[in-house]
Short mmCIF file of C-alpha atoms and ligand atoms in Angstrom, two decimals:
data_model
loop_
_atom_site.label_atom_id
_atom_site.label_comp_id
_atom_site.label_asym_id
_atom_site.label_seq_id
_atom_site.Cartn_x
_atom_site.Cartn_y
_atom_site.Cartn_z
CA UNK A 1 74.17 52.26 163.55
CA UNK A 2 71.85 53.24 166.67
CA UNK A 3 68.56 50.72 166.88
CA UNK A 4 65.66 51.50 169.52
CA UNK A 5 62.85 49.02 170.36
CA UNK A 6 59.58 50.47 171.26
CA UNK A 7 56.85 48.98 172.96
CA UNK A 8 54.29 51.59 171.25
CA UNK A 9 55.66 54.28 168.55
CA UNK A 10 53.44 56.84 166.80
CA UNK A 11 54.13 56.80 162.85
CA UNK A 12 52.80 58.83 160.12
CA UNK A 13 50.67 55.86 159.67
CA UNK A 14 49.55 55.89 162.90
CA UNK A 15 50.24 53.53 166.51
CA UNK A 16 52.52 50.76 165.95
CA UNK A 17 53.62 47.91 168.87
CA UNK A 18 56.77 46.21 169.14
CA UNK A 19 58.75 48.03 167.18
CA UNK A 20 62.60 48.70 165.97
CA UNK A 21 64.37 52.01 164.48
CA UNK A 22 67.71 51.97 163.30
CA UNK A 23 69.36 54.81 162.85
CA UNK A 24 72.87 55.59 161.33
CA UNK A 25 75.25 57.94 163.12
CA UNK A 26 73.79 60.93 161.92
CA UNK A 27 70.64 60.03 163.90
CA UNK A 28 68.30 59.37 160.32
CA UNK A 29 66.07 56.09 160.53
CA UNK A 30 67.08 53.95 157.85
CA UNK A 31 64.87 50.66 158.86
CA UNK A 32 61.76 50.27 160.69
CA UNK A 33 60.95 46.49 161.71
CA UNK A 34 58.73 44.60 163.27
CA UNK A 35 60.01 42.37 166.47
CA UNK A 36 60.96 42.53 170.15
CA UNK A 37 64.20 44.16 171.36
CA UNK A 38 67.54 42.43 170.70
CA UNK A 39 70.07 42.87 173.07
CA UNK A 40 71.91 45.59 170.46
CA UNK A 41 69.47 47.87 170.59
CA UNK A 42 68.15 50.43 172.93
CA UNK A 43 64.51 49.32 174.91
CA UNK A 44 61.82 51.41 175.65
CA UNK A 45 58.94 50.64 177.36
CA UNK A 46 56.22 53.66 177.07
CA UNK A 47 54.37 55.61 174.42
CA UNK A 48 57.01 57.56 171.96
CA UNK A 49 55.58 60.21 170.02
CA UNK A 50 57.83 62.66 167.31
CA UNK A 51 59.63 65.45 169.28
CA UNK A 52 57.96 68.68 167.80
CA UNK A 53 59.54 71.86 166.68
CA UNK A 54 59.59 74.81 168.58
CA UNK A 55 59.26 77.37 165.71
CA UNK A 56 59.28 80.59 167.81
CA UNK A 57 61.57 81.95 170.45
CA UNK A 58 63.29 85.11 171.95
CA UNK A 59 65.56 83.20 174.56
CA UNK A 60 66.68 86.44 176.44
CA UNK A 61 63.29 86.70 177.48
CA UNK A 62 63.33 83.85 179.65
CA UNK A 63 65.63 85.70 182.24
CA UNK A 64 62.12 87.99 182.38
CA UNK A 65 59.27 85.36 182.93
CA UNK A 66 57.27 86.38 185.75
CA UNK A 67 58.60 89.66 186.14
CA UNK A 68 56.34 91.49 184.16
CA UNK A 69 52.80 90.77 185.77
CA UNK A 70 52.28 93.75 187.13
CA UNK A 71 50.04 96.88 186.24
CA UNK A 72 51.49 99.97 184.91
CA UNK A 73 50.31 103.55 184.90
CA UNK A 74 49.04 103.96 181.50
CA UNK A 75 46.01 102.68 179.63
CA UNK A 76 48.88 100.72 177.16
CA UNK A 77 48.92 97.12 178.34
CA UNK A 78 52.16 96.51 176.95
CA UNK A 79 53.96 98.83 179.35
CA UNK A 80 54.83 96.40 182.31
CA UNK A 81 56.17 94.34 179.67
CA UNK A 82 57.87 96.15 177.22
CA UNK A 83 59.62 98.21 180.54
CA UNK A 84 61.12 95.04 181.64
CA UNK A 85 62.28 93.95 178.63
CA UNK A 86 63.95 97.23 177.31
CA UNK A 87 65.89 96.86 181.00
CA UNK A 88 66.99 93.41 180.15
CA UNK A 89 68.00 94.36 176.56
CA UNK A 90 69.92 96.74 177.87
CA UNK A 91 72.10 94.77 180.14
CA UNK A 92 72.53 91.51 178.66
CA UNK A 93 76.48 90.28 178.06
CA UNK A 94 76.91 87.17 175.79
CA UNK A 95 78.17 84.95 178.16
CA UNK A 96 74.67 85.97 180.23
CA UNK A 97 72.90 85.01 176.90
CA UNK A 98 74.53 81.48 176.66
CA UNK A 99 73.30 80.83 180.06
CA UNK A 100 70.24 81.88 179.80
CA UNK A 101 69.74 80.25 176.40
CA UNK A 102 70.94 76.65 177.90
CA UNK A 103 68.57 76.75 180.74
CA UNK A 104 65.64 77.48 177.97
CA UNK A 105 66.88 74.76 175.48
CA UNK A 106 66.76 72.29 178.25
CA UNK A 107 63.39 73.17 179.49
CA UNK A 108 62.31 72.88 176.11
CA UNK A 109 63.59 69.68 175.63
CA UNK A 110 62.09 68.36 178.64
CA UNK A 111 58.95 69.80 177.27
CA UNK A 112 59.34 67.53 174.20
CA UNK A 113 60.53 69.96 171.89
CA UNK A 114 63.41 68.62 169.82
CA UNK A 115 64.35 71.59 167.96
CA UNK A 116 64.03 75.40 168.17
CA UNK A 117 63.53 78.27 165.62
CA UNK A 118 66.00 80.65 167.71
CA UNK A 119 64.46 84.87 166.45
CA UNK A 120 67.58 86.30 166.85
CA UNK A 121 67.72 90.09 166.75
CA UNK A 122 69.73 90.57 170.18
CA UNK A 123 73.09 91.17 167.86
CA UNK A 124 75.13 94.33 169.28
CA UNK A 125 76.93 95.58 172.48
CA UNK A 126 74.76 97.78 175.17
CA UNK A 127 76.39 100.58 173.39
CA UNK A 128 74.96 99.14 169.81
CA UNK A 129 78.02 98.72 168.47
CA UNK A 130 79.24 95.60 166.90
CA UNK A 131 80.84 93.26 168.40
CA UNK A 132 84.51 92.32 166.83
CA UNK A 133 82.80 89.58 165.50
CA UNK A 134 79.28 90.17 163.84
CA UNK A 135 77.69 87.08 164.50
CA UNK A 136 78.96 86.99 168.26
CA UNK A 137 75.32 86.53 170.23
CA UNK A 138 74.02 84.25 166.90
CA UNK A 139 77.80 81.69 168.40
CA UNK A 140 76.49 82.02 171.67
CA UNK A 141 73.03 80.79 170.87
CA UNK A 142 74.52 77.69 168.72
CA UNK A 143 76.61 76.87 171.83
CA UNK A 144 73.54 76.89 174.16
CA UNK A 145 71.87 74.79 172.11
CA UNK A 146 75.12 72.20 171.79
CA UNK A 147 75.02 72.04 175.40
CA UNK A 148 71.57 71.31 175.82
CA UNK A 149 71.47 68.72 172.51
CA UNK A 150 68.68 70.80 170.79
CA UNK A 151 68.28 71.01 167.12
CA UNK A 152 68.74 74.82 166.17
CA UNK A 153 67.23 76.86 162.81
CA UNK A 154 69.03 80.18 164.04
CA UNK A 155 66.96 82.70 162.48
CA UNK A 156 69.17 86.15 162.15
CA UNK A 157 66.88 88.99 162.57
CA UNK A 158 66.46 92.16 160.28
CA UNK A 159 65.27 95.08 162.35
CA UNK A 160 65.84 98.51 161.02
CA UNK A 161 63.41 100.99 161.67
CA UNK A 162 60.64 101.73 165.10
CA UNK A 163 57.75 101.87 162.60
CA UNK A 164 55.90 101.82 159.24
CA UNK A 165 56.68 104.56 157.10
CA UNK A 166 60.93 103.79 157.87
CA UNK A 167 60.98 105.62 161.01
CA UNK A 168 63.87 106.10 162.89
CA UNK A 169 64.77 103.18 165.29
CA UNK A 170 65.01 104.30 169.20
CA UNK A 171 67.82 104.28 171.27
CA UNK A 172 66.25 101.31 173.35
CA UNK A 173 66.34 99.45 170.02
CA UNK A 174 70.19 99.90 169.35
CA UNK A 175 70.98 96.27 170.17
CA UNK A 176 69.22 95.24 167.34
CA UNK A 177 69.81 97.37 164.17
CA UNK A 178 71.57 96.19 161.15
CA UNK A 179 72.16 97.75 157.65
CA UNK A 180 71.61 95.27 154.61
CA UNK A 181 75.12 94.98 154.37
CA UNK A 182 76.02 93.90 158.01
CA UNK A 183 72.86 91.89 157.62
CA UNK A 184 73.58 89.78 154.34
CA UNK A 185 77.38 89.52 155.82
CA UNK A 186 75.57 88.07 159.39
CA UNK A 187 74.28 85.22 157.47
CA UNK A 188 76.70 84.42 154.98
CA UNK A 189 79.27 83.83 157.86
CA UNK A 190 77.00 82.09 160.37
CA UNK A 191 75.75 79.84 157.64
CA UNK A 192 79.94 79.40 156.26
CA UNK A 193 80.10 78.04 160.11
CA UNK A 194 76.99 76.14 160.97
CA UNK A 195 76.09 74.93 157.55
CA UNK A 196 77.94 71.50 157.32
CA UNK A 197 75.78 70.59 160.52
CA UNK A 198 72.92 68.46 159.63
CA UNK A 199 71.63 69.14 163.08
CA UNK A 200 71.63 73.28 162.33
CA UNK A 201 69.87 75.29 159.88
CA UNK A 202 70.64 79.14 159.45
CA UNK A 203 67.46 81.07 157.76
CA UNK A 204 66.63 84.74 157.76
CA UNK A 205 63.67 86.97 159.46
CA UNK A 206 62.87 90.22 158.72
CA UNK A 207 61.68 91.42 161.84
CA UNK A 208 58.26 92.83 160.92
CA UNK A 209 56.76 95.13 158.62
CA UNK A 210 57.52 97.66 160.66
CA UNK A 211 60.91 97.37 161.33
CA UNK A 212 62.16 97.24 157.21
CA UNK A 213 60.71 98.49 154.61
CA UNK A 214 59.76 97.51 150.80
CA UNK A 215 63.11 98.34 149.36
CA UNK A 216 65.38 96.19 152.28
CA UNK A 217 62.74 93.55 152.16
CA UNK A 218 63.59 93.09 148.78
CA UNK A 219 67.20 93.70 149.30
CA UNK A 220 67.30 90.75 151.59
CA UNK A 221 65.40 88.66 149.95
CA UNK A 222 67.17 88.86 146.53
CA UNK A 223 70.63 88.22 148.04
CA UNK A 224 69.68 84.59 150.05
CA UNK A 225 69.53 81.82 148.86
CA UNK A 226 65.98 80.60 147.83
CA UNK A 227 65.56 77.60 149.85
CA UNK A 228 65.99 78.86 153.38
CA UNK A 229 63.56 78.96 155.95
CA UNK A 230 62.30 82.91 155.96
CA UNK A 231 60.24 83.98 159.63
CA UNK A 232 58.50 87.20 159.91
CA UNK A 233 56.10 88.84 162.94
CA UNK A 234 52.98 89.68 161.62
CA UNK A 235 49.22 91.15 162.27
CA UNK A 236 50.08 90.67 165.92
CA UNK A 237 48.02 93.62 167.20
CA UNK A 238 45.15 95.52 165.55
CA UNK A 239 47.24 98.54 166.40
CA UNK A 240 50.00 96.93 163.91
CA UNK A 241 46.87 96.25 161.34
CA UNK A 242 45.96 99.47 161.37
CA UNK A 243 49.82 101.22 160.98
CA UNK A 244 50.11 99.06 158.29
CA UNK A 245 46.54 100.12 156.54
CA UNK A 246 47.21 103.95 157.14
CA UNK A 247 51.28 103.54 155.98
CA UNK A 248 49.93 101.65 152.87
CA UNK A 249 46.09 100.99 152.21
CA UNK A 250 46.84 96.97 152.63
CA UNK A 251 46.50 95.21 155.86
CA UNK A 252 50.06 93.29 156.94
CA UNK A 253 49.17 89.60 154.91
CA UNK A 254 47.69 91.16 152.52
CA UNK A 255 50.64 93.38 151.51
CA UNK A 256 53.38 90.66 151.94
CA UNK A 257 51.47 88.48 149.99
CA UNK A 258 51.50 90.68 146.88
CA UNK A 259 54.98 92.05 147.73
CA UNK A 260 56.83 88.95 148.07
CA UNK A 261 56.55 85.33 146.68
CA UNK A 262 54.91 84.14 149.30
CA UNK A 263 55.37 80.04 149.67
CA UNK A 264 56.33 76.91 151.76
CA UNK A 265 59.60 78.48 153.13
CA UNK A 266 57.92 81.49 155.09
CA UNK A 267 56.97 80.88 158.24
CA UNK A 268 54.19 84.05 159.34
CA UNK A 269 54.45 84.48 163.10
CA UNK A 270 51.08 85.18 164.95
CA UNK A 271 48.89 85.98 162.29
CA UNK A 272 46.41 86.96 164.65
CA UNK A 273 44.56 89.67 163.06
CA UNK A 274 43.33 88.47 159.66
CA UNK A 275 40.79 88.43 157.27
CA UNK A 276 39.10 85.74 155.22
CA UNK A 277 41.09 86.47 152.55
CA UNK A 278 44.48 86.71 154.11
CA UNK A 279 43.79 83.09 155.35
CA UNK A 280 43.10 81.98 151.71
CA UNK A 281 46.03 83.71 150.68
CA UNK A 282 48.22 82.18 152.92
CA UNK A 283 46.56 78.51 152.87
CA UNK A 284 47.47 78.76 149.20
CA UNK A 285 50.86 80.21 149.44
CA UNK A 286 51.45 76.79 151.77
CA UNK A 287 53.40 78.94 154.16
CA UNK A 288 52.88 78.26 157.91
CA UNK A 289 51.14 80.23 160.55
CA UNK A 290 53.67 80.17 163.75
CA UNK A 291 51.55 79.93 166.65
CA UNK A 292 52.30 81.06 170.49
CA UNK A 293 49.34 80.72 172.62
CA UNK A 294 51.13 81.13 175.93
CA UNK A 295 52.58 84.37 174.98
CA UNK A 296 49.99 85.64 172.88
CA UNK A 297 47.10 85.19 175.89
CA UNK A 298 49.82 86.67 178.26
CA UNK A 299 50.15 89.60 176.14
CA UNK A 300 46.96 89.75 175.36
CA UNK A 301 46.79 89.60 171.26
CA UNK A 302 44.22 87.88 170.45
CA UNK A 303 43.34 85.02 168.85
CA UNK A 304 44.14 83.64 165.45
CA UNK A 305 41.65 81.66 163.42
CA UNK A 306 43.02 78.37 163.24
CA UNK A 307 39.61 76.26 162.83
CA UNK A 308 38.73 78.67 159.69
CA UNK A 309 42.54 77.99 158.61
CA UNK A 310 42.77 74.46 159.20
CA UNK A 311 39.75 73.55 156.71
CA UNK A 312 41.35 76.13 154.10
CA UNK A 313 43.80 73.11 154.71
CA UNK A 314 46.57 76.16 156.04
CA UNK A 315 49.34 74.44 158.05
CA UNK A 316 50.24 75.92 161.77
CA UNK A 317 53.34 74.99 164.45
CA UNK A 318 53.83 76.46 167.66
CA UNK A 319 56.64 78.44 168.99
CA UNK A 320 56.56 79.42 172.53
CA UNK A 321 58.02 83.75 171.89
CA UNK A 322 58.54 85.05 175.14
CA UNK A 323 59.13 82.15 176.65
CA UNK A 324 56.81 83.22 179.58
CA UNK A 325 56.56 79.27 180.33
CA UNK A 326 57.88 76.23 178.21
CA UNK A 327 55.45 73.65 177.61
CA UNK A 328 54.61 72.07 174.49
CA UNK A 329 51.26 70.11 175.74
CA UNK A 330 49.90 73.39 177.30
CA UNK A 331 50.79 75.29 174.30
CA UNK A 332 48.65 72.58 172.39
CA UNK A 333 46.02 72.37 175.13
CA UNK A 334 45.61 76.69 174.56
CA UNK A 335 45.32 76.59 171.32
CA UNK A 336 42.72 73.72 171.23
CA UNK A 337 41.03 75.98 174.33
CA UNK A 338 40.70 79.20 172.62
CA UNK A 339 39.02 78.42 169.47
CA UNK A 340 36.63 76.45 172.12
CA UNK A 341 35.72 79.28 174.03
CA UNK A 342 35.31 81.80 171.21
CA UNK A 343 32.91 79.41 169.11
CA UNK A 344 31.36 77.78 172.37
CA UNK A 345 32.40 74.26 170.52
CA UNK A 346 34.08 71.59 171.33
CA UNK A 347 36.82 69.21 169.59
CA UNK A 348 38.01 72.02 166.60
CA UNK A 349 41.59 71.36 165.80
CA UNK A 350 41.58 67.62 165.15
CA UNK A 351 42.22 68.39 161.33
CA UNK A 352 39.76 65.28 160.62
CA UNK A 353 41.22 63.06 163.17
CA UNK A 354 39.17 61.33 165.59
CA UNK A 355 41.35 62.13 168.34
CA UNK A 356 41.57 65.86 168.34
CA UNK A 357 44.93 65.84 170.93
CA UNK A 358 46.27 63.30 168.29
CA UNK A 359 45.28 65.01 165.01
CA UNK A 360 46.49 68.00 166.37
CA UNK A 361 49.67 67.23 167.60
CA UNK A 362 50.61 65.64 164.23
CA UNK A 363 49.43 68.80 162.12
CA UNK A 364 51.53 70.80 164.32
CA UNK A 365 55.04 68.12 163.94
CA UNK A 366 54.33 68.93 160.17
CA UNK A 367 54.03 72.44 160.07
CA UNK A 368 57.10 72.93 163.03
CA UNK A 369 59.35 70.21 160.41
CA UNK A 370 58.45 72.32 157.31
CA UNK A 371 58.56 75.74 159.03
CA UNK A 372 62.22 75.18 160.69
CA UNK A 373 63.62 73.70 157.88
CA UNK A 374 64.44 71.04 159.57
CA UNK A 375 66.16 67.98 157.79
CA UNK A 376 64.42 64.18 156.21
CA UNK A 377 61.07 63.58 156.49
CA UNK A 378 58.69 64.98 159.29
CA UNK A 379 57.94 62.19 161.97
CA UNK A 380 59.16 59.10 162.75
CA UNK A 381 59.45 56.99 159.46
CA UNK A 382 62.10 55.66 157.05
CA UNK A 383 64.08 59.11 155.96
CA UNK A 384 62.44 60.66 159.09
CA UNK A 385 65.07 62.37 162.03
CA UNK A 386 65.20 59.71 165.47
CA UNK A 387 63.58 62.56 167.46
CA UNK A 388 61.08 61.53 169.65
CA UNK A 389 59.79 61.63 173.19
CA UNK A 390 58.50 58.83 175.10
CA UNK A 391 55.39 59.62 177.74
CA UNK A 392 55.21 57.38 180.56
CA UNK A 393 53.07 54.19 180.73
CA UNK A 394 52.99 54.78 184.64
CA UNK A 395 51.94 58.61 184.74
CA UNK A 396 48.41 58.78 186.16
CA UNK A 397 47.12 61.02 183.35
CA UNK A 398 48.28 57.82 181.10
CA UNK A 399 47.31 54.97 182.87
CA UNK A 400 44.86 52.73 181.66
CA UNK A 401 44.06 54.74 178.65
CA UNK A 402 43.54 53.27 175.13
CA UNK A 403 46.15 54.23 172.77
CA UNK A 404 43.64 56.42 170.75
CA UNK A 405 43.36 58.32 173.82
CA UNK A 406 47.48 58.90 174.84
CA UNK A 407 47.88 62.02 173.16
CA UNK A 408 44.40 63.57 174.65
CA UNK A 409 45.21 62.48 177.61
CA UNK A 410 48.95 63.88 177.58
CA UNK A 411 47.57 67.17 175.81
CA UNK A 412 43.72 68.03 177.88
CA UNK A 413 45.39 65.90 181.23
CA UNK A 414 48.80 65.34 182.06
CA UNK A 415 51.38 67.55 182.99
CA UNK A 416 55.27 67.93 182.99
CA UNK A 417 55.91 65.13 184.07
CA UNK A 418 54.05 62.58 181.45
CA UNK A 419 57.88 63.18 179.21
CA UNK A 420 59.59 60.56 180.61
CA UNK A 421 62.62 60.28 177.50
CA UNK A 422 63.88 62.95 175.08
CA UNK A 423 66.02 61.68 172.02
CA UNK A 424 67.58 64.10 169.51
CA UNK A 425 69.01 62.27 165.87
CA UNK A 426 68.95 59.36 167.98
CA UNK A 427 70.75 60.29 171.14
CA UNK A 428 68.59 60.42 174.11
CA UNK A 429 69.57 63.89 176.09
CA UNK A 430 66.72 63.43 178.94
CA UNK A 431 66.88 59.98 180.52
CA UNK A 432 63.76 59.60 183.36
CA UNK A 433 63.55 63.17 183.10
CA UNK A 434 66.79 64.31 184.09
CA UNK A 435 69.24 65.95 181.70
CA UNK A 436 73.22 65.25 182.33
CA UNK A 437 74.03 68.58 182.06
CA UNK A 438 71.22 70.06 184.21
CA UNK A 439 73.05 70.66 187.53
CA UNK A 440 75.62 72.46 185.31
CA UNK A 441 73.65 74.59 183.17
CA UNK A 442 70.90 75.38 186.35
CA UNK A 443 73.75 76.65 188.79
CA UNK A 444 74.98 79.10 186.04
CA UNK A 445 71.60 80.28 184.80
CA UNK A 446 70.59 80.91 188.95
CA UNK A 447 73.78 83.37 188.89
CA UNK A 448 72.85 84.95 185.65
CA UNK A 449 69.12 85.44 187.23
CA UNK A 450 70.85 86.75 190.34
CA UNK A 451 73.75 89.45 188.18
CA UNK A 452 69.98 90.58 186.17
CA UNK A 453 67.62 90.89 189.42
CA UNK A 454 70.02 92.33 191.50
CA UNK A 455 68.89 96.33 191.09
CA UNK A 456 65.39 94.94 190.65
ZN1 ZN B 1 58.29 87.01 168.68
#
C-alpha cells in the first residue's frame, strides 16, 4: 500500500485540498481521504493534475525532428519530409530503436504524459525480411518504455498496400508490410507476452485506408478479440479524401463507418478532413478523434473541427505523431489556438467548463483513457490509475493564481518547466524534474543521433 498527500489534487469532481491517495501495489487508488500527511505517506506540496495519454506516436521519428525544415524542389510539401524519413526507415537497427524510443518516453513523461499509444508499423529488417522473431521492434518498444516507466498500448500496425485500389507497396515501404497471417500471429504473441501486465495493453491498427483493403480489414478485424483498442489514420489530407472518393464514391469516415462497427474501441487518427455528417457519425459511434496539432501544423494538414465535434458531444485525445516536439500543454495550447484563429473566437474547447485550459484538459484525460485502453477509471478517483503530475506552486506562470486558473495558466502560460513530479501507478519516475535514468538513456540516444547523422 503506497499513500500520497496532496496539498491541491484535481478530481473528476473537481479541486480538492489536503488530500490522501492510497494506492495498492499495482498503483490503483483504493481510498481517497481527507487530512494532512502522516508520516507513511508520500507529501506533495503543488498542484497535481491526472497524467494524460499520449494516444499517437511514431517513436523512430524522433531521431528526425528538426531535420526536415527545409524546402524541396517540387510543388509537394511533403517531400523534405517524407525524404528524410524514408532515409531513416531505411537504416534503423533495433537496438537504435530502443534508444531512440527511451529518450522519447522520457520526454514524454516529463511532458506529463503517463502513457503512450506506441503506432507501430516499423516491424522488418532493412532488407524487409523478418526478423527471427516477428514481434522483434514491437520487444524493443516495450523495453523503452520499461526503462523510461511509461504506460504502453503497443498498437501493431497493418500496412499492406501504397494506395487505394490495393496497390502494390514500394520498396521504401518494405519495413513495414505484413500478410494477415504474419499480422494476426504479431499480435497473438505480443499480447501472449505483454498481456498479464496491467501497466501494457496490446491493440491493433490498420494503417489507413490506403494501406489494406475491405477484404484484410475484415480479415483482421474478425480474428481479434472484440474489446481491444483498434487505431486507424484517417482523412489526413484532402489528397487522401479524394483517393478515397474516386477508389470508392465514399469519403474515408464515411466508408469506415458503414464498413465496420464503428464504436468506443476505435480510436480515428486526425480526422481532419470531414464533413458534418462524418462528425455525427462518429460522435455517435462514441469512438475518439486522435488529435496531433504539433505535427499536423508542421505538416501542414489542416485543421479538424473540434468545436463543431465537441457540442455533437464527440470525444478527442491528443497524440503527438511525429514527434516533431513533445509537449503536452503546447499540444493543448494548439489545439485551443487553431479553432481560435479560424472562427476569430475566443475560449472554444472548454466543453462547458468555465475554465477552458481546465475543461479541456479533462475532456482530453477522458478521451486519451478510453482511446488507449488504458486500465480503472479515467482520472484520479477511487478505481482510478495513481498517474498524475504535479505543476509547481513556485513556477512564475503559477504563482499567485487562483486554482480555477492553474490549468490556463499551465496550458495559455507556462512552459516545460511548470511539471515539477511525474508518477506512473503510483511510482513517481520524475522527481524535481529529473528522471533517474536520464544520464543513461541521453548518452545512448546522443550516439544513436550521431551513428543516423553521420552521412547527413
Ligand atoms: Zn501517425
Amino acid at each position: 500500500m503506497i499513500k500520497h498527500f496532496f496539498s491541491h489534487l484535481l478530481t473528476p469532481d473537481g479541486w480538492r485540498q489536503d488530500v490522501t491517495l492510497e494506492m495498492d501495489e499495482a498503483g490503483t487508488i483504493t481510498s481517497m481521504q481527507d487530512g494532512k500527511a502522516s508520516e507513511a505517506s508520500v507529501s506533495h506540496t503543488g498542484y497535481a493534475v491526472p497524467g494524460m495519454a499520449n494516444v499517437h506516436s511514431h517513436a523512430f521519428q524522433r531521431a528526425m525532428a528538426g531535420l526536415a525544415e527545409t524546402s524541396g524542389n517540387t510543388a509537394d510539401s511533403f517531400w523534405s519530409w517524407r525524404q528524410v524519413m524514408y532515409r531513416f526507415v531505411s537504416e534503423i537497427s533495433p537496438e537504435q530503436l530502443e534508444s531512440i524510443a527511451a529518450q522519447l518516453y522520457l520526454e514524454m513523461l516529463k511532458s506529463g504524459f503517463t502513457s503512450v499509444g506506441e503506432f507501430h508499423y516499423l516491424h522488418h529488417d532493412p532488407a524487409g525480411r523478418a526478423y527471427a522473431d516477428l514481434s522483434e521492434m514491437g520487444h524493443r518498444l516495450m523495453a523503452a518504455a520499461g526503462q523510461a516507466g511509461i504506460g504502453m498500448t503497443l498498437l501493431p500496425v497493418l500496412y499492406r498496400y501504397s494506395g487505394f485500389g490495393s496497390l502494390p507497396a514500394l520498396d521504401h515501404q518494405k519495413r513495414f508490410t505484413c500478410s494477415a497471417d504474419q499480422y494476426l500471429k504479431m499480435v497473438e504473441a505480443l499480447t501472449e507476452t505483454y498481456g498479464e501486465n496491467p501497466n501494457h495493453v496490446i491493440g491493433v491498427a490498420p494503417h489507413s485506408l490506403r494501406a489494406v483493403d475491405p477484404d484484410l480489414l475484415a480479415e483482421i478485424l474478425n480474428n481479434i478479440p472484440k474489446n481491444v483498442p483498434c487505431h486507424i489514420h484517417i482523412a489526413e489530407q484532402v489528397k487522401e479524401v479524394e483517393g478515397c472518393l474516386d477508389w470508392s464514391g465514399q469519403r474515408p469516415v464515411d466508408w469506415l463507418a458503414s464498413h465496420v462497427e464503428l464504436d468506443e474501441r476505435w480510436c480515428l487518427i486526425h480526422a481532419t478532413h470531414v464533413t458534418d455528417n462524418e462528425l455525427d457519425q462518429i460522435a455517435t459511434a462514441g469512438a475518439v478523434v486522435g488529435l496531433c496539432p504539433i505535427t499536423e501544423a508542421n505538416l501542414g494538414d489542416g485543421i479538424f473541427p473540434a468545436t463543431e465535434f465537441q457540442q455533437k458531444h464527440g470525444h478527442i485525445a491528443l497524440g503527438s505523431d511525429s514527434n516533431v516536439l513533445v509537449s503536452l500543454h503546447e499540444e493543448c495550447r494548439l489545439l485551443e489556438y487553431g479553432q481560435r484563429l479560424t472562427r476569430q473566437s475566443r475560449n472554444l474547447l472548454g466543453n462547458g467548463h468555465k475554465s477552458t485550459g481546465q475543461g479541456l484538459f479533462e475532456t482530453v484525460v477522458d478521451g486519451g483513457h478510453q482511446a488507449l485502453g488504458r486500465p480503472g477509471k479515467p482520472g484520479l478517483q477511487v478505481g482510478g490509475q495513481g498517474n498524475f503530475v504535479v505543476l509547481d506552486p513556485r513556477h512564475p506562470a503559477l504563482t499567485g493564481k487562483p486554482l480555477n486558473a492553474i490549468l490556463d495558466s499551465w496550458i495559455f502560460a507556462g512552459d516545460h518547466a511548470v511539471v515539477k513530479d511525474v508518477a506512473v501507478n503510483g511510482k513517481l519516475v520524475v522527481m524535481d524534474r529529473y528522471h533517474e535514468e536520464e544520464a543513461s538513456i541521453t548518452e545512448r540516444f546522443s550516439v544513436v543521433m550521431k551513428e543516423l547523422t553521420a552521412s547527413l
